[in-house]
Short mmCIF file of C-alpha atoms in Angstrom, two decimals:
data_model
loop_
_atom_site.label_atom_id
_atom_site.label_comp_id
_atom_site.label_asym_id
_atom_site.label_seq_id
_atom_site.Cartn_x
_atom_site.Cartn_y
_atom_site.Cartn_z
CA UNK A 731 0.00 0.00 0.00
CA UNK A 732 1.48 3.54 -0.97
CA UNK A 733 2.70 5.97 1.67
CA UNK A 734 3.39 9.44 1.51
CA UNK A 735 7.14 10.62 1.40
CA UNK A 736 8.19 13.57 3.26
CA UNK A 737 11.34 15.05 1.84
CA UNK A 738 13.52 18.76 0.84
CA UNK A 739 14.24 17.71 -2.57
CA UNK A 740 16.01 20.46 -3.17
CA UNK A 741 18.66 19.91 -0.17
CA UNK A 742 18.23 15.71 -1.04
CA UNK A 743 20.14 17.25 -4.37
CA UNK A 744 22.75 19.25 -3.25
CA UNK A 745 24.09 16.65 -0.84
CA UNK A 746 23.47 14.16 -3.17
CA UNK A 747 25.59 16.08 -5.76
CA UNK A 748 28.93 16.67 -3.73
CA UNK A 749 28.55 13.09 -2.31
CA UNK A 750 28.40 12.04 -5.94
CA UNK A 751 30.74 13.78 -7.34
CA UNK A 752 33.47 12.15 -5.22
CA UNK A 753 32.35 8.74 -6.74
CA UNK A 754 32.38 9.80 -10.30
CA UNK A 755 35.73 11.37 -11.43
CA UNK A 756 34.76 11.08 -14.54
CA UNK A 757 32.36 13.44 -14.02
CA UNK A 758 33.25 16.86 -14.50
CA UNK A 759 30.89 19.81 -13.74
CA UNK A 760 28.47 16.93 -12.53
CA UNK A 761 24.69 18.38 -12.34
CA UNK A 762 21.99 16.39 -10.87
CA UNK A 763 18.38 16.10 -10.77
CA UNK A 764 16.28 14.09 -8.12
CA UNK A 765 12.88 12.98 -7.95
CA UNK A 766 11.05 12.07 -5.25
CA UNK A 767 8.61 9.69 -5.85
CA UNK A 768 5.45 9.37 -4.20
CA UNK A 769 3.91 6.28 -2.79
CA UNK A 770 6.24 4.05 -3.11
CA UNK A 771 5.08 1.84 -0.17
CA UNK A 772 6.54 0.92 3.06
CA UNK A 773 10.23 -0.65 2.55
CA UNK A 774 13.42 1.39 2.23
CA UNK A 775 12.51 5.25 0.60
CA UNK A 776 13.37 5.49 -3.15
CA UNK A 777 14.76 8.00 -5.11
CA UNK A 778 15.55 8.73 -8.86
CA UNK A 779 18.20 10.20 -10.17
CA UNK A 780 19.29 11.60 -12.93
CA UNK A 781 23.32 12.69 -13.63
CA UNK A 782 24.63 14.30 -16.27
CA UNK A 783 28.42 15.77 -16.95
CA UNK A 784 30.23 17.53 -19.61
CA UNK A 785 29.96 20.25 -22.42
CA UNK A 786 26.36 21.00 -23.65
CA UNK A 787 25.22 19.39 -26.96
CA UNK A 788 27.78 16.35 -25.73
CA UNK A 789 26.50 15.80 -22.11
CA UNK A 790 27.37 12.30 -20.69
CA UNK A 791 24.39 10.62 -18.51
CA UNK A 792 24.03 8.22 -15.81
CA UNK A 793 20.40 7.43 -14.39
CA UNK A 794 20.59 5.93 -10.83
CA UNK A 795 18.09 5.19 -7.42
CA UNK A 796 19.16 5.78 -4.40
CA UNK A 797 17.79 3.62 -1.58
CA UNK A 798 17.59 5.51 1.67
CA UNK A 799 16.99 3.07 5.26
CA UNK A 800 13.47 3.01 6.47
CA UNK A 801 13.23 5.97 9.94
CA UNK A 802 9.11 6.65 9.74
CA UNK A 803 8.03 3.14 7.59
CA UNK A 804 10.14 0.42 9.40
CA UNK A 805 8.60 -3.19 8.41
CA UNK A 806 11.85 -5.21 9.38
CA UNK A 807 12.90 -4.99 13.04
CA UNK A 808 16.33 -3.42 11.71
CA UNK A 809 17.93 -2.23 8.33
CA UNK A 810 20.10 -4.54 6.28
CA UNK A 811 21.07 -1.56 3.35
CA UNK A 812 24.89 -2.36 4.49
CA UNK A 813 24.30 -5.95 3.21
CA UNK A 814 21.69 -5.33 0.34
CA UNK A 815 24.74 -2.87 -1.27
CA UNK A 816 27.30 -5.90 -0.21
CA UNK A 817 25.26 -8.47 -2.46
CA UNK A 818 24.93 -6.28 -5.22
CA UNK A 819 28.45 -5.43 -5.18
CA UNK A 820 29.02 -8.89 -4.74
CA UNK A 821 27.15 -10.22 -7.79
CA UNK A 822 28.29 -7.58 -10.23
CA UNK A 823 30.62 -9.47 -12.24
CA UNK A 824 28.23 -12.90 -12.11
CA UNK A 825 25.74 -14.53 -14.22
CA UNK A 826 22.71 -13.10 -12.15
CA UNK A 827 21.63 -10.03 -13.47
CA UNK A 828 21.55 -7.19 -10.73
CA UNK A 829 22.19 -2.85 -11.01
CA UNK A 830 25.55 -1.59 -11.04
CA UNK A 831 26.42 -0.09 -7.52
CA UNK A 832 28.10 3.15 -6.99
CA UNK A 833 28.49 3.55 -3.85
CA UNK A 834 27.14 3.10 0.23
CA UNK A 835 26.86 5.80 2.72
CA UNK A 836 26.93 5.18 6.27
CA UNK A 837 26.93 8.40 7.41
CA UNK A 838 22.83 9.44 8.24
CA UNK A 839 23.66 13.05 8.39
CA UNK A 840 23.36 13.29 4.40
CA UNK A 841 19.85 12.02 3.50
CA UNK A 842 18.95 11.33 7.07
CA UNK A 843 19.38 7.71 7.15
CA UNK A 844 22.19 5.29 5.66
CA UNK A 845 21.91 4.90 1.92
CA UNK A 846 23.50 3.45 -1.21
CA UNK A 847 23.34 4.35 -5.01
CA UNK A 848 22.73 2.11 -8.09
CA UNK A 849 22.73 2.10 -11.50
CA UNK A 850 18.16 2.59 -13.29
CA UNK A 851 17.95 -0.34 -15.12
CA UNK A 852 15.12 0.20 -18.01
CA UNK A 853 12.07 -2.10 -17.88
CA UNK A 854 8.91 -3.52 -16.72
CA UNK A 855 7.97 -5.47 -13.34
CA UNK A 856 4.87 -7.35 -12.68
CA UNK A 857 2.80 -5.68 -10.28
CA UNK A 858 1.74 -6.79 -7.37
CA UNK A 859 -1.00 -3.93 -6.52
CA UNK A 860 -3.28 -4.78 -8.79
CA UNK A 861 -1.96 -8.47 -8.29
CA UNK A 862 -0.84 -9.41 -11.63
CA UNK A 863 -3.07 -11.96 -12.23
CA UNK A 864 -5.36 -9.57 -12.76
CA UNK A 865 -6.62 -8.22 -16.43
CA UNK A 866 -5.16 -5.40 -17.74
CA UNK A 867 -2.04 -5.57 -16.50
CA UNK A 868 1.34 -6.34 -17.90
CA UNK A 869 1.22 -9.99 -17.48
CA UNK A 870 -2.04 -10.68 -18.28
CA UNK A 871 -0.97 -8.92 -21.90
CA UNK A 872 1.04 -11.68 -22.77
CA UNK A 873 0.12 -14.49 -24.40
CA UNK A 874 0.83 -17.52 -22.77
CA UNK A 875 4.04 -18.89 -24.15
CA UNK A 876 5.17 -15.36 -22.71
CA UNK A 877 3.53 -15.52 -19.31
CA UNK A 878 5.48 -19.35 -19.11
CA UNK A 879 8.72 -17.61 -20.05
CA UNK A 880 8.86 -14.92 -17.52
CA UNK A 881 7.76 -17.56 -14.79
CA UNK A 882 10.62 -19.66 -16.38
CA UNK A 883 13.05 -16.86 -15.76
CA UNK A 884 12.00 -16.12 -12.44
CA UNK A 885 12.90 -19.62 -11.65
CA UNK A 886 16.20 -19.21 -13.20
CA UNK A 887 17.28 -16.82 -11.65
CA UNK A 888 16.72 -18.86 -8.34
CA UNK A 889 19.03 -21.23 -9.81
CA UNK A 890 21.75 -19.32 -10.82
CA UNK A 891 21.55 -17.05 -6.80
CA UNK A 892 21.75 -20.93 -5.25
CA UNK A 893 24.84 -22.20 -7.27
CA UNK A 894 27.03 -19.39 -6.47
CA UNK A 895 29.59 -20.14 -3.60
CA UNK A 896 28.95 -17.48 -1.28
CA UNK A 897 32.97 -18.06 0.63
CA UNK A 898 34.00 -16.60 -2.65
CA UNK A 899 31.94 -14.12 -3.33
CA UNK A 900 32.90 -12.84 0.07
CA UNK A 901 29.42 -13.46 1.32
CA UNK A 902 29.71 -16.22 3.84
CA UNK A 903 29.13 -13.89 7.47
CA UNK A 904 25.88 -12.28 5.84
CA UNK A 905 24.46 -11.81 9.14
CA UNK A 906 20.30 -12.20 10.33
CA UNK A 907 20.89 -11.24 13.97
CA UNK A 908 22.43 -12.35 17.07
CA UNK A 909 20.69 -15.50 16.18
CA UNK A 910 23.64 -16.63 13.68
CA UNK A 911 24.15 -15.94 10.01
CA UNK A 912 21.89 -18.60 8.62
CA UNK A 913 20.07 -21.55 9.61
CA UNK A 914 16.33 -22.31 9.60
CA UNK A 915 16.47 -22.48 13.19
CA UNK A 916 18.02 -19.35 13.58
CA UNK A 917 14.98 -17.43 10.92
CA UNK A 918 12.29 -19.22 13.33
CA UNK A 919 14.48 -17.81 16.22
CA UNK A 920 14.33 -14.16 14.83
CA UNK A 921 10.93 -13.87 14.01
CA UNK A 922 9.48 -15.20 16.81
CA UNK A 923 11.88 -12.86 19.12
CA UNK A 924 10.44 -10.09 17.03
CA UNK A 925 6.73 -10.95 17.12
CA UNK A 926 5.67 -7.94 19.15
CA UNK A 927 7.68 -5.76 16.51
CA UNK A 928 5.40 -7.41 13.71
CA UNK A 929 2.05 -7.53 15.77
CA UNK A 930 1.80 -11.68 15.17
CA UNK A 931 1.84 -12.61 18.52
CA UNK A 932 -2.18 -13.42 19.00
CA UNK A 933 -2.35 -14.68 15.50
CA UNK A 934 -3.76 -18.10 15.77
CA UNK A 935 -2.30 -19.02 12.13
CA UNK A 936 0.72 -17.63 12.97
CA UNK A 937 1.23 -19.17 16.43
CA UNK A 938 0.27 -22.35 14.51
CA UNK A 939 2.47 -22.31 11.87
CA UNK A 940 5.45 -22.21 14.05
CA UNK A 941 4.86 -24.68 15.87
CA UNK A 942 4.36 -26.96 13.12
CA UNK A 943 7.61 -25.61 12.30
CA UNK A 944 9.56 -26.15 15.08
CA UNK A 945 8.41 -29.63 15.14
CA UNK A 946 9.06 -30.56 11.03
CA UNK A 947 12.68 -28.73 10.64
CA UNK A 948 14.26 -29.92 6.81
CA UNK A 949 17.73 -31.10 7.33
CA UNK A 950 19.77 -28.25 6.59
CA UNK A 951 22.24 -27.99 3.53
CA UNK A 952 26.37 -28.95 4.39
CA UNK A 953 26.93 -25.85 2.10
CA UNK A 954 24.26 -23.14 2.83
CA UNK A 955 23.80 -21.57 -0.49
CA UNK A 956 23.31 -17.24 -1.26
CA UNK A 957 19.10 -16.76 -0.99
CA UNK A 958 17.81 -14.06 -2.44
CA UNK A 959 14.94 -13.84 0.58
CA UNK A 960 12.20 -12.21 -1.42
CA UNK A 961 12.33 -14.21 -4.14
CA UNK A 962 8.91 -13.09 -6.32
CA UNK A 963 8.06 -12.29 -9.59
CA UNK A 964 7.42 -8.36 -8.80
CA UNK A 965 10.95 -7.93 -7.69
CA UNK A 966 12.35 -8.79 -10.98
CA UNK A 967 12.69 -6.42 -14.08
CA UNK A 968 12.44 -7.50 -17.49
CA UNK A 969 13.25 -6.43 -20.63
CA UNK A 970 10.56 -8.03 -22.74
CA UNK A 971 10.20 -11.42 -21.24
CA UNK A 972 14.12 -11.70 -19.67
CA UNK A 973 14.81 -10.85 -16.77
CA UNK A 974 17.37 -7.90 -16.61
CA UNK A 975 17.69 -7.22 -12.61
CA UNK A 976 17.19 -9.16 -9.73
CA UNK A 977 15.83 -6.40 -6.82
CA UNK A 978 15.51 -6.14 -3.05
CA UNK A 979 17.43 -8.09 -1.08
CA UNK A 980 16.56 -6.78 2.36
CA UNK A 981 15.69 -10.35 2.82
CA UNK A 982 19.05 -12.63 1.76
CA UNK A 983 20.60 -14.92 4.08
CA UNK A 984 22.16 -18.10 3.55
CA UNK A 985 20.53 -21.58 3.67
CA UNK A 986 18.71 -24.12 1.70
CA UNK A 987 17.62 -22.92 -1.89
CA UNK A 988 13.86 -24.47 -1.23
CA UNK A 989 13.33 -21.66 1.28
CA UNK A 990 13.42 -19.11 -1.90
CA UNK A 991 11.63 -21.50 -4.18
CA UNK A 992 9.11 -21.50 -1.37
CA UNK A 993 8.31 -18.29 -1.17
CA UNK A 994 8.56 -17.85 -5.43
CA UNK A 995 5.39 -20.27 -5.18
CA UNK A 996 3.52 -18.59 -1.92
CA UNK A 997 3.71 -15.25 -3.09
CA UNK A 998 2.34 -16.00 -6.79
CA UNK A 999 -0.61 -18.21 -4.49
CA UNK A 1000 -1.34 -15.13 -2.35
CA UNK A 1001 -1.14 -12.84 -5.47
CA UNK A 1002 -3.76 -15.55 -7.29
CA UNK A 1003 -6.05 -17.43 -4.55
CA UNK A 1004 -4.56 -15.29 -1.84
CA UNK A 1005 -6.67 -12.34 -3.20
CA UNK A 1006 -9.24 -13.83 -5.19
CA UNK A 1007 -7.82 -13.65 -8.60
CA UNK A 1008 -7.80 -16.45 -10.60
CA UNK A 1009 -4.29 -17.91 -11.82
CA UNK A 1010 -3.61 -16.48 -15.42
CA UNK A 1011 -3.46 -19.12 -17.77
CA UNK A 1012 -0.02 -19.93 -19.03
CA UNK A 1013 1.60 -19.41 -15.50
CA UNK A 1014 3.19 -23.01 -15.20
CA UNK A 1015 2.12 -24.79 -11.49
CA UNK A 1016 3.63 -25.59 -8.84
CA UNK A 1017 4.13 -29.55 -9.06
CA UNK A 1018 5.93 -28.52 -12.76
CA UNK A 1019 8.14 -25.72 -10.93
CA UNK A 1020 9.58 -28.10 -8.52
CA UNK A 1021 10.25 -30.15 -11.25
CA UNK A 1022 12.28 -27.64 -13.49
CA UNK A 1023 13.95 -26.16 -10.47
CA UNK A 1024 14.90 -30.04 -9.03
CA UNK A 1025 16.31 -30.17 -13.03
CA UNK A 1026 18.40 -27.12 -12.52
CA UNK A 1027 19.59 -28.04 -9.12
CA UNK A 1028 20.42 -31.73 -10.39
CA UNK A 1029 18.72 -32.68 -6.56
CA UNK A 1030 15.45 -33.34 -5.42
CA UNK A 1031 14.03 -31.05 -3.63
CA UNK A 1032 9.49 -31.95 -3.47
CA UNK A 1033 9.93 -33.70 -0.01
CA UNK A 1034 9.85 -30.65 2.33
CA UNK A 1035 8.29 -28.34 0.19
CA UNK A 1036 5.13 -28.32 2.08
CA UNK A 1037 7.37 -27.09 4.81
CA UNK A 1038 9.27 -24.35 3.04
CA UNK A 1039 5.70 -22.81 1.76
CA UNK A 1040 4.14 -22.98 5.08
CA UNK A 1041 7.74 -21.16 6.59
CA UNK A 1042 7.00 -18.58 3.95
CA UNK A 1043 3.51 -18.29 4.94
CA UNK A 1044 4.53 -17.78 8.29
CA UNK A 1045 6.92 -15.00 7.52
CA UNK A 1046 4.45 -13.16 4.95
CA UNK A 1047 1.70 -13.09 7.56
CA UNK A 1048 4.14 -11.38 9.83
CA UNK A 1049 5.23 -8.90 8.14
CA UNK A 1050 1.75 -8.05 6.43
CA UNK A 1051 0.62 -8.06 9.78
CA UNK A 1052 3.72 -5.21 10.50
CA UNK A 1053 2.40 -3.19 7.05
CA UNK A 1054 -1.12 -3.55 9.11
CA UNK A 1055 -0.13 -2.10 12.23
CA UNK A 1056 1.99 0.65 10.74
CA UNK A 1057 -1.15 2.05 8.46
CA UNK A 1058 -2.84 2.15 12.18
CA UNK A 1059 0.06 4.34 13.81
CA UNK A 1060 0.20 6.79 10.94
CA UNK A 1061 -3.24 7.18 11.12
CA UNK A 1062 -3.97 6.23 7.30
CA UNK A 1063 -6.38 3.79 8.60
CA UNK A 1064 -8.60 3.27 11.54
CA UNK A 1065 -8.18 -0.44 12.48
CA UNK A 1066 -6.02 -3.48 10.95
CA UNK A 1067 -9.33 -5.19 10.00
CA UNK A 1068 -9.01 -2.31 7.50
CA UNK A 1069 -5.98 -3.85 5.48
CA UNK A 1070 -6.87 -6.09 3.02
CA UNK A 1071 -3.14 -7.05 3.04
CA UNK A 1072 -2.74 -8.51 6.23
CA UNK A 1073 -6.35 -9.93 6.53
CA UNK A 1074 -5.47 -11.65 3.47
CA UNK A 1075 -2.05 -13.21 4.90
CA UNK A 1076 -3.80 -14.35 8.01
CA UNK A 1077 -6.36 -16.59 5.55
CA UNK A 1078 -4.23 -18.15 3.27
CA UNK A 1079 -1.92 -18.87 6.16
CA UNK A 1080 -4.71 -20.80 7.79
CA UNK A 1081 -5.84 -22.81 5.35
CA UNK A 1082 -1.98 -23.58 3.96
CA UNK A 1083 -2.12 -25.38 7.47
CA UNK A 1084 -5.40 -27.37 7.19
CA UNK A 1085 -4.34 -30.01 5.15
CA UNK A 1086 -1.11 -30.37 7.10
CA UNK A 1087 -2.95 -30.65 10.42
#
């Protein structure tokens, strides 16, 4: 759901420009122009940028977003921009298609918060709000050898995050909390020490969901692999029907790939049945997605996957639950009943866990 930004972007563009201008040498004379977007929704704040350098009539431009920490909108318990700019910089000169980076400020007496620049990459995403199983949107105008083929490359790109050795990339202390760098253990550990922070705590579903589990926990990986964390079609870009750049990773940690194939398939359910929109045609299914990732793995992969959907169920009910409670604080509406969001969550999180009862 959109939120209102509150920013000077006229002072956001001078600092900007002097804190540019020491990353871009090239750049000579550098002017820059900022927008502000509004509404961009509750994650970290957004801004466009626009650079250009160099003698009029032969001006040299770069187009970049900067992504500023969350201080009014905070969903997570705590940022992670330090190692969302780490991964990126990480996976610049790999196979999985991600922005160029320029830079990461710690420093929040710039834009008010820590922040880190990266290069606009040109295309389209599938929405999620209207879901894009919906008519009329971007997905739905494909036809359906299209529709299979940005699914396809959605899946993909999981395999090409998982195969990566994250020792070599540098990558191997991303942290979650004081709960350890990775482990499915640990991720129960974390959300349920932050399930005030997310407003879960007297959620029946939710409550239920981790119990179930606690008691089922998947043997975990020898070699925990990179996970992208929100691994859904909306936060990919695509140039036609390729995927050019793999976005947000406020989520990554390390551990078993199934826990990002998991949420792949729970988000597209809750974007489909999840909101009452019936799965566009075309979209392959989940039993045939295991399949093709188990191919592209070379390992099978279908015998926890019940588990891995219901531990991104659990997650996504949380933190829609967080969006919820935030709307409430900031007064943009009067009760969580209110957000179709986290209602939403809540149901398809419940009946995930009838059959499994």
């Amino acid at each position: 759901m959109p939120v209102p930004q509150q920013r000077d972007p006229e002072l956001t563009r001078k600092h900007l420009t002097t804190w540019l201008a020491e990353r871009l040498p090239e750049a000579a004379d550098l002017r820059v122009r900022v927008e502000v977007p509004e509404g961009l929704g509750f994650s970290n704040e957004t801004l466009l940028v626009d650079t250009k350098w160099g003698p009029e009539g032969a001006e040299e431009h770069r187009r970049l977003v900067v992504r500023v920490a969350p201080t009014r909108y905070r969903v997570m318990p705590g940022s992670r921009l330090d190692e969302e700019y780490r991964v990126l910089d990480a996976l610049r000169d790999t196979d999985v298609p991600v922005p160029g980076v320029v830079g990461f400020e710690a420093d929040p007496g710039l834009l008010g918060a820590p922040f880190y620049a990266m290069d606009r990459v040109e295309g389209w995403v599938p929405p999620d709000l209207p879901s894009y199983h919906r008519d009329g949107g971007p997905v739905s105008a494909l036809d359906e050898g299209g529709r299979a083929a940005v699914w396809w490359g959605g899946v993909e790109a999981l395999h090409r995050i998982h195969r990566l050795d994250a020792g070599a990339l540098g990558l191997d202390a991303l942290r979650l909390s004081a709960h350890g760098p990775y482990g499915l253990g640990a991720q129960l550990d974390y959300y349920e020490a932050h399930m005030d922070h997310f407003g879960g705590a007297d959620s029946v579903p939710v409550r239920e969901a981790l119990a179930l589990l606690r008691d089922g926990l998947p043997p975990e990986p020898e070699r925990p692999s990179l996970l992208w964390g929100d691994a859904r079609l909306g936060n990919l870009m695509f140039s036609g029907v390729a995927p050019v750049a793999v976005l947000d990773w406020e989520m990554t940690f390390l551990g078993p790939g199934e826990a990002d194939l998991g949420w792949y398939l729970y988000l597209d359910r809750h974007l489909s049945e999840g909101v009452g929109a019936p799965r566009l045609p075309g979209l392959p299914g989940r039993a045939e997605t295991i399949r093709r990732y188990e191919e592209l793995a070379g390992r099978p992969v279908a015998a926890h996957m019940d588990w891995y959907e219901v531990f991104a169920g659990f997650r996504f009910a949380l933190i829609a639950s967080r969006v919820g409670r935030l709307l409430v604080e900031h007064g943009l509406v009067a009760a969580e009943s209110d957000v179709p969001l986290a209602r939403n969550a809540a149901n398809l999180l419940a009946r995930t866990l009838r059959p499994l009862a």
